[in-house]
Amino acid sequence: MAIHAARRELYVANPGDGTVLRVMMNSGTYARTAREEYPIFSNQLPSFKYSVWECAEQHTFATGLDTPSGLTLSDDGDRLSVGEHHTGRIHVFETATSAHLTTIETGHTATGGMAVSPNAGELHYVNADTNTLYAVRRRDKCASSS
């Protein structure tokens, strides 16, 4: 999952369906407290609020993915990176339009969780087969030779 805090959008990977959903976090209606219905998931402290909300607005953001596993937003929230577990590819989408911008071929499989480094702006992902953390660095375009 990844949250676009400014737009209050939740992005959810659905590996079984090969999709990413976008849920509008400010939509839906309060249905009931979940404290008694789901006691195993609830903290017993009165300050812990655990509720069931229904009818949240959601849309399919991306389709045709091969087991989407990791999601992360760019620092500005303009791009969503989606890792495919089986292929190792990372697809980058524009959040405003859902347009597919590029695909990064990592050369690995078993891509898992992802995050963007707040200091360097690098995209990091983990590999479940090798228990390794990798970084994807942006390269400047090559200067044309004349």
CSV table of C-alpha atoms in Angstrom, one decimal, residues 19-133:
chain,number,residue,atom,x,y,z
A,19,THR,CA,-4.0,-4.7,-10.6
A,20,VAL,CA,-3.5,-1.6,-8.4
A,21,LEU,CA,-6.5,0.0,-6.9
A,22,ARG,CA,-6.9,3.6,-5.9
A,23,VAL,CA,-9.2,4.2,-2.9
A,24,MET,CA,-10.4,7.6,-2.1
A,25,MET,CA,-9.8,7.8,1.6
A,26,ASN,CA,-12.3,10.6,2.4
A,27,SER,CA,-15.2,8.7,0.8
A,28,GLY,CA,-17.4,6.0,2.3
A,29,THR,CA,-19.5,6.0,5.4
A,30,TYR,CA,-19.0,4.9,8.9
A,31,ALA,CA,-20.9,1.6,9.5
A,32,ARG,CA,-20.0,0.4,13.0
A,33,THR,CA,-17.3,-0.1,15.5
A,34,ALA,CA,-15.1,-3.1,14.9
A,35,ARG,CA,-13.9,-3.6,18.4
A,36,GLU,CA,-16.4,-6.4,19.3
A,37,GLU,CA,-16.7,-7.9,15.8
A,38,TYR,CA,-13.0,-8.3,15.3
A,39,PRO,CA,-11.5,-8.5,18.8
A,40,ILE,CA,-8.3,-10.3,17.7
A,41,PHE,CA,-7.3,-7.2,15.6
A,42,SER,CA,-8.3,-4.6,18.2
A,43,ASN,CA,-6.2,-3.0,20.8
A,44,GLN,CA,-8.2,-3.0,24.1
A,45,LEU,CA,-7.3,0.6,25.0
A,46,PRO,CA,-10.3,2.9,24.8
A,47,SER,CA,-8.1,5.4,22.8
A,48,PHE,CA,-7.7,2.9,20.0
A,49,LYS,CA,-10.4,3.6,17.4
A,50,TYR,CA,-11.2,0.6,15.1
A,51,SER,CA,-14.1,1.0,12.8
A,52,VAL,CA,-15.7,-0.5,9.7
A,53,TRP,CA,-16.4,1.9,6.9
A,54,GLU,CA,-18.4,0.9,3.8
A,55,CYS,CA,-18.9,2.1,0.2
A,56,ALA,CA,-15.5,3.7,-0.2
A,57,GLU,CA,-15.0,5.1,-3.7
A,58,GLN,CA,-12.4,3.0,-5.5
A,59,HIS,CA,-11.1,2.7,-9.0
A,60,THR,CA,-8.7,0.4,-10.9
A,61,PHE,CA,-5.6,2.4,-11.3
A,62,ALA,CA,-3.4,0.0,-13.3
A,63,THR,CA,-4.1,-3.4,-14.9
A,64,GLY,CA,-2.1,-6.2,-16.7
A,65,LEU,CA,0.6,-6.4,-14.0
A,66,ASP,CA,2.4,-9.6,-13.2
A,67,THR,CA,2.0,-10.1,-9.4
A,68,PRO,CA,2.3,-6.4,-8.2
A,69,SER,CA,4.1,-6.6,-4.9
A,70,GLY,CA,5.7,-3.3,-3.9
A,71,LEU,CA,4.4,0.2,-4.2
A,72,THR,CA,5.9,3.6,-3.4
A,73,LEU,CA,5.2,7.2,-4.3
A,74,SER,CA,7.7,9.8,-5.4
A,75,ASP,CA,8.5,12.5,-2.9
A,76,ASP,CA,6.2,14.9,-4.8
A,77,GLY,CA,3.4,12.3,-5.2
A,78,ASP,CA,3.4,12.7,-9.0
A,79,ARG,CA,4.6,9.1,-9.8
A,80,LEU,CA,3.7,5.7,-8.4
A,81,SER,CA,6.3,2.9,-8.8
A,82,VAL,CA,4.9,-0.6,-8.8
A,83,GLY,CA,7.2,-3.7,-8.5
A,84,GLU,CA,6.3,-7.0,-10.1
A,85,HIS,CA,7.3,-9.9,-7.9
A,86,HIS,CA,7.8,-12.5,-10.6
A,87,THR,CA,9.5,-10.4,-13.3
A,88,GLY,CA,11.4,-7.9,-11.2
A,89,ARG,CA,10.2,-5.1,-13.4
A,90,ILE,CA,9.3,-1.8,-11.8
A,91,HIS,CA,6.6,0.2,-13.6
A,92,VAL,CA,6.2,3.9,-13.1
A,93,PHE,CA,2.8,5.6,-13.5
A,94,GLU,CA,1.7,9.2,-13.3
A,95,THR,CA,-0.7,9.5,-10.4
A,96,ALA,CA,-2.9,12.2,-11.9
A,97,THR,CA,-3.7,10.3,-15.1
A,98,SER,CA,-2.7,6.7,-14.4
A,99,ALA,CA,-0.5,7.0,-17.5
A,100,HIS,CA,2.3,4.4,-17.7
A,101,LEU,CA,5.6,6.4,-17.9
A,102,THR,CA,8.3,3.8,-18.1
A,103,THR,CA,9.4,0.3,-17.1
A,104,ILE,CA,12.7,-0.3,-15.2
A,105,GLU,CA,14.2,-3.7,-15.9
A,106,THR,CA,16.0,-4.7,-12.6
A,107,GLY,CA,17.4,-8.0,-13.8
A,108,HIS,CA,16.1,-9.6,-10.6
A,109,THR,CA,13.0,-11.6,-9.7
A,110,ALA,CA,11.2,-11.7,-6.3
A,111,THR,CA,10.8,-7.9,-6.0
A,112,GLY,CA,9.2,-6.9,-2.8
A,113,GLY,CA,8.8,-3.8,-0.7
A,114,MET,CA,9.8,-0.4,-2.1
A,115,ALA,CA,10.5,3.1,-0.8
A,116,VAL,CA,12.0,6.3,-2.0
A,117,SER,CA,15.0,7.7,-0.1
A,118,PRO,CA,14.0,11.1,1.2
A,119,ASN,CA,17.6,12.4,1.0
A,120,ALA,CA,18.9,11.0,-2.2
A,121,GLY,CA,15.6,10.5,-4.1
A,122,GLU,CA,16.7,7.0,-5.0
A,123,LEU,CA,14.2,4.2,-5.4
A,124,HIS,CA,14.9,1.2,-3.2
A,125,TYR,CA,13.5,-2.3,-3.4
A,126,VAL,CA,14.1,-5.5,-1.6
A,127,ASN,CA,14.6,-8.9,-3.2
A,128,ALA,CA,13.0,-11.8,-1.3
A,129,ASP,CA,15.3,-14.5,-2.9
A,130,THR,CA,18.6,-12.9,-2.0
A,131,ASN,CA,17.5,-10.9,1.1
A,132,THR,CA,19.2,-7.8,-0.5
A,133,LEU,CA,18.2,-4.2,-0.7
